[in-house]
Amino acid sequence: PEREVPVAGAVAVMCSFVLCGGILAAAAEEAGPAEVVVVNRGIGGDSSAGGLRRVERDVLALKPAHVILYFGMNDALNSGKLVPPETFAANLRAMVDRAKAAGIATVVLVTPNPIVEEYVRERHPTHPEPDLQAHLARFDGVVRQIARERQLPVADLRGLVEKRGGATKEAA
């Protein structure tokens, strides 16, 4: 991928949901006159293992002031990339620790959003978990636990979506 010149005050986004950087950029634009540069390093379908493999090259090398990490959906739900919550936790902790060691001022963790279970079952019919929402909630718990341990802010995407009626077929 093309390399950006490091920008003081930039926000680097690394997630498994390719649109999240665009959403954040739109929110920053709406926020007002202060300049916010958002560098999206998300790759749709990526997992925490993939993020860990590329965090230094794709994010930390840019020397951003802030990093937003949004992983867990594919680790929990993509039948080709499933890992137990403990493996997800180790990967996420390692990314956080590397970011902090690189001098990143703020690392924000994002909770996994709720899902429309029917859609996930269509895409991943062999998923071994009988209750996907409950399974995903365990990954949400991991994100919150790591945020508490490392004293990091949490962007509660799960709570935000649930507050607005949850994931629905109509919204999908």
mmCIF file of N, CA and C in Angstrom, residues 14-17 20 24 68-77 88 92 107-115 133 135-148 152-163:
data_model
loop_
_atom_site.group_PDB
_atom_site.id
_atom_site.type_symbol
_atom_site.label_atom_id
_atom_site.label_comp_id
_atom_site.label_asym_id
_atom_site.label_seq_id
_atom_site.Cartn_x
_atom_site.Cartn_y
_atom_site.Cartn_z
ATOM 1 N N MET A 14 -7.052 1.037 12.738
ATOM 2 C CA MET A 14 -6.761 -0.323 12.297
ATOM 3 C C MET A 14 -7.907 -1.192 12.757
ATOM 4 N N CYS A 15 -8.593 -1.771 11.792
ATOM 5 C CA CYS A 15 -9.774 -2.551 12.153
ATOM 6 C C CYS A 15 -10.021 -3.637 11.124
ATOM 7 N N SER A 16 -11.012 -4.464 11.427
ATOM 8 C CA SER A 16 -11.383 -5.530 10.505
ATOM 9 C C SER A 16 -12.617 -5.147 9.695
ATOM 10 N N PHE A 17 -13.038 -3.912 9.813
ATOM 11 C CA PHE A 17 -14.223 -3.407 9.129
ATOM 12 C C PHE A 17 -13.765 -2.241 8.277
ATOM 13 N N CYS A 20 -14.743 1.583 8.699
ATOM 14 C CA CYS A 20 -14.675 2.333 9.959
ATOM 15 C C CYS A 20 -13.831 3.597 9.821
ATOM 16 N N LEU A 24 -15.154 7.415 10.642
ATOM 17 C CA LEU A 24 -14.458 8.319 11.554
ATOM 18 C C LEU A 24 -14.039 9.608 10.854
ATOM 19 N N ILE A 68 -6.803 3.866 16.892
ATOM 20 C CA ILE A 68 -8.069 3.225 17.225
ATOM 21 C C ILE A 68 -7.989 1.783 16.724
ATOM 22 N N LEU A 69 -8.194 0.837 17.636
ATOM 23 C CA LEU A 69 -8.152 -0.589 17.284
ATOM 24 C C LEU A 69 -9.548 -1.183 17.398
ATOM 25 N N TYR A 70 -10.017 -1.736 16.294
ATOM 26 C CA TYR A 70 -11.350 -2.335 16.256
ATOM 27 C C TYR A 70 -11.227 -3.726 15.645
ATOM 28 N N PHE A 71 -11.127 -4.711 16.507
ATOM 29 C CA PHE A 71 -11.031 -6.105 16.097
ATOM 30 C C PHE A 71 -11.987 -6.935 16.935
ATOM 31 N N GLY A 72 -12.220 -8.146 16.497
ATOM 32 C CA GLY A 72 -13.029 -9.089 17.258
ATOM 33 C C GLY A 72 -14.127 -9.725 16.434
ATOM 34 N N MET A 73 -14.660 -8.999 15.465
ATOM 35 C CA MET A 73 -15.773 -9.541 14.672
ATOM 36 C C MET A 73 -15.352 -10.807 13.922
ATOM 37 N N ASN A 74 -14.259 -10.739 13.191
ATOM 38 C CA ASN A 74 -13.825 -11.901 12.416
ATOM 39 C C ASN A 74 -13.239 -12.992 13.307
ATOM 40 N N ASP A 75 -12.581 -12.597 14.383
ATOM 41 C CA ASP A 75 -12.059 -13.584 15.333
ATOM 42 C C ASP A 75 -13.198 -14.421 15.915
ATOM 43 N N ALA A 76 -14.340 -13.786 16.151
ATOM 44 C CA ALA A 76 -15.482 -14.450 16.775
ATOM 45 C C ALA A 76 -16.419 -15.113 15.779
ATOM 46 N N LEU A 77 -16.550 -14.545 14.569
ATOM 47 C CA LEU A 77 -17.647 -14.954 13.691
ATOM 48 C C LEU A 77 -17.246 -15.523 12.336
ATOM 49 N N PHE A 88 -7.613 -14.066 21.017
ATOM 50 C CA PHE A 88 -7.972 -12.696 20.641
ATOM 51 C C PHE A 88 -7.401 -11.714 21.661
ATOM 52 N N LEU A 92 -4.767 -8.678 20.891
ATOM 53 C CA LEU A 92 -5.145 -7.287 21.132
ATOM 54 C C LEU A 92 -4.210 -6.645 22.153
ATOM 55 N N VAL A 107 -4.556 5.212 22.763
ATOM 56 C CA VAL A 107 -5.024 4.013 22.073
ATOM 57 C C VAL A 107 -6.466 3.807 22.520
ATOM 58 N N VAL A 108 -7.363 3.776 21.558
ATOM 59 C CA VAL A 108 -8.789 3.583 21.832
ATOM 60 C C VAL A 108 -9.176 2.198 21.326
ATOM 61 N N LEU A 109 -9.892 1.448 22.163
ATOM 62 C CA LEU A 109 -10.414 0.147 21.744
ATOM 63 C C LEU A 109 -11.902 0.291 21.436
ATOM 64 N N VAL A 110 -12.362 -0.433 20.422
ATOM 65 C CA VAL A 110 -13.750 -0.375 19.994
ATOM 66 C C VAL A 110 -14.409 -1.723 20.261
ATOM 67 N N THR A 111 -15.590 -1.699 20.880
ATOM 68 C CA THR A 111 -16.319 -2.941 21.129
ATOM 69 C C THR A 111 -16.932 -3.453 19.833
ATOM 70 N N PRO A 112 -17.021 -4.787 19.693
ATOM 71 C CA PRO A 112 -17.641 -5.343 18.485
ATOM 72 C C PRO A 112 -19.135 -5.021 18.450
ATOM 73 N N ASN A 113 -19.601 -4.640 17.277
ATOM 74 C CA ASN A 113 -21.012 -4.280 17.146
ATOM 75 C C ASN A 113 -21.906 -5.512 17.180
ATOM 76 N N PRO A 114 -23.180 -5.335 17.559
ATOM 77 C CA PRO A 114 -24.126 -6.448 17.495
ATOM 78 C C PRO A 114 -24.330 -6.882 16.043
ATOM 79 N N ILE A 115 -24.887 -8.047 15.870
ATOM 80 C CA ILE A 115 -25.058 -8.613 14.527
ATOM 81 C C ILE A 115 -26.511 -9.015 14.293
ATOM 82 N N GLN A 133 -24.721 -14.221 19.303
ATOM 83 C CA GLN A 133 -24.705 -12.959 20.073
ATOM 84 C C GLN A 133 -23.977 -13.162 21.404
ATOM 85 N N HIS A 135 -21.756 -15.439 22.056
ATOM 86 C CA HIS A 135 -20.339 -15.670 21.731
ATOM 87 C C HIS A 135 -19.639 -14.334 21.479
ATOM 88 N N LEU A 136 -20.259 -13.469 20.703
ATOM 89 C CA LEU A 136 -19.683 -12.158 20.415
ATOM 90 C C LEU A 136 -19.567 -11.318 21.684
ATOM 91 N N ALA A 137 -20.509 -11.476 22.591
ATOM 92 C CA ALA A 137 -20.461 -10.743 23.863
ATOM 93 C C ALA A 137 -19.202 -11.107 24.664
ATOM 94 N N ARG A 138 -18.712 -12.336 24.534
ATOM 95 C CA ARG A 138 -17.458 -12.709 25.219
ATOM 96 C C ARG A 138 -16.286 -11.892 24.661
ATOM 97 N N PHE A 139 -16.280 -11.640 23.368
ATOM 98 C CA PHE A 139 -15.217 -10.838 22.757
ATOM 99 C C PHE A 139 -15.353 -9.376 23.171
ATOM 100 N N ASP A 140 -16.588 -8.907 23.298
ATOM 101 C CA ASP A 140 -16.843 -7.578 23.836
ATOM 102 C C ASP A 140 -16.241 -7.472 25.236
ATOM 103 N N GLY A 141 -16.450 -8.500 26.047
ATOM 104 C CA GLY A 141 -15.894 -8.524 27.401
ATOM 105 C C GLY A 141 -14.374 -8.462 27.405
ATOM 106 N N VAL A 142 -13.748 -9.120 26.444
ATOM 107 C CA VAL A 142 -12.290 -9.083 26.323
ATOM 108 C C VAL A 142 -11.825 -7.653 26.052
ATOM 109 N N VAL A 143 -12.485 -6.974 25.117
ATOM 110 C CA VAL A 143 -12.114 -5.591 24.784
ATOM 111 C C VAL A 143 -12.214 -4.716 26.032
ATOM 112 N N ARG A 144 -13.302 -4.839 26.748
ATOM 113 C CA ARG A 144 -13.508 -4.026 27.952
ATOM 114 C C ARG A 144 -12.483 -4.365 29.047
ATOM 115 N N GLN A 145 -12.172 -5.644 29.187
ATOM 116 C CA GLN A 145 -11.192 -6.061 30.195
ATOM 117 C C GLN A 145 -9.812 -5.474 29.892
ATOM 118 N N ILE A 146 -9.391 -5.551 28.653
ATOM 119 C CA ILE A 146 -8.086 -5.002 28.274
ATOM 120 C C ILE A 146 -8.074 -3.489 28.464
ATOM 121 N N ALA A 147 -9.171 -2.826 28.124
ATOM 122 C CA ALA A 147 -9.250 -1.379 28.338
ATOM 123 C C ALA A 147 -9.104 -1.052 29.824
ATOM 124 N N ARG A 148 -9.743 -1.832 30.692
ATOM 125 C CA ARG A 148 -9.601 -1.600 32.140
ATOM 126 C C ARG A 148 -8.161 -1.856 32.591
ATOM 127 N N LEU A 152 -7.414 2.318 29.146
ATOM 128 C CA LEU A 152 -7.626 2.878 27.813
ATOM 129 C C LEU A 152 -9.084 3.282 27.640
ATOM 130 N N PRO A 153 -9.335 4.293 26.819
ATOM 131 C CA PRO A 153 -10.719 4.632 26.493
ATOM 132 C C PRO A 153 -11.338 3.563 25.590
ATOM 133 N N VAL A 154 -12.656 3.412 25.714
ATOM 134 C CA VAL A 154 -13.414 2.459 24.903
ATOM 135 C C VAL A 154 -14.447 3.224 24.090
ATOM 136 N N ALA A 155 -14.490 2.957 22.804
ATOM 137 C CA ALA A 155 -15.580 3.442 21.958
ATOM 138 C C ALA A 155 -16.597 2.305 21.933
ATOM 139 N N ASP A 156 -17.710 2.502 22.612
ATOM 140 C CA ASP A 156 -18.689 1.437 22.799
ATOM 141 C C ASP A 156 -19.652 1.373 21.619
ATOM 142 N N LEU A 157 -19.161 0.835 20.518
ATOM 143 C CA LEU A 157 -19.991 0.698 19.321
ATOM 144 C C LEU A 157 -21.158 -0.254 19.586
ATOM 145 N N ARG A 158 -20.889 -1.321 20.319
ATOM 146 C CA ARG A 158 -21.947 -2.277 20.652
ATOM 147 C C ARG A 158 -23.084 -1.573 21.400
ATOM 148 N N GLY A 159 -22.722 -0.824 22.430
ATOM 149 C CA GLY A 159 -23.727 -0.114 23.212
ATOM 150 C C GLY A 159 -24.476 0.919 22.390
ATOM 151 N N LEU A 160 -23.767 1.625 21.531
ATOM 152 C CA LEU A 160 -24.380 2.645 20.686
ATOM 153 C C LEU A 160 -25.432 2.034 19.760
ATOM 154 N N VAL A 161 -25.086 0.926 19.124
ATOM 155 C CA VAL A 161 -26.033 0.265 18.214
ATOM 156 C C VAL A 161 -27.214 -0.287 19.008
ATOM 157 N N GLU A 162 -26.930 -0.911 20.151
ATOM 158 C CA GLU A 162 -28.017 -1.464 20.964
ATOM 159 C C GLU A 162 -28.962 -0.368 21.456
ATOM 160 N N LYS A 163 -28.404 0.797 21.815
ATOM 161 C CA LYS A 163 -29.218 1.913 22.280
ATOM 162 C C LYS A 163 -30.177 2.404 21.191
#
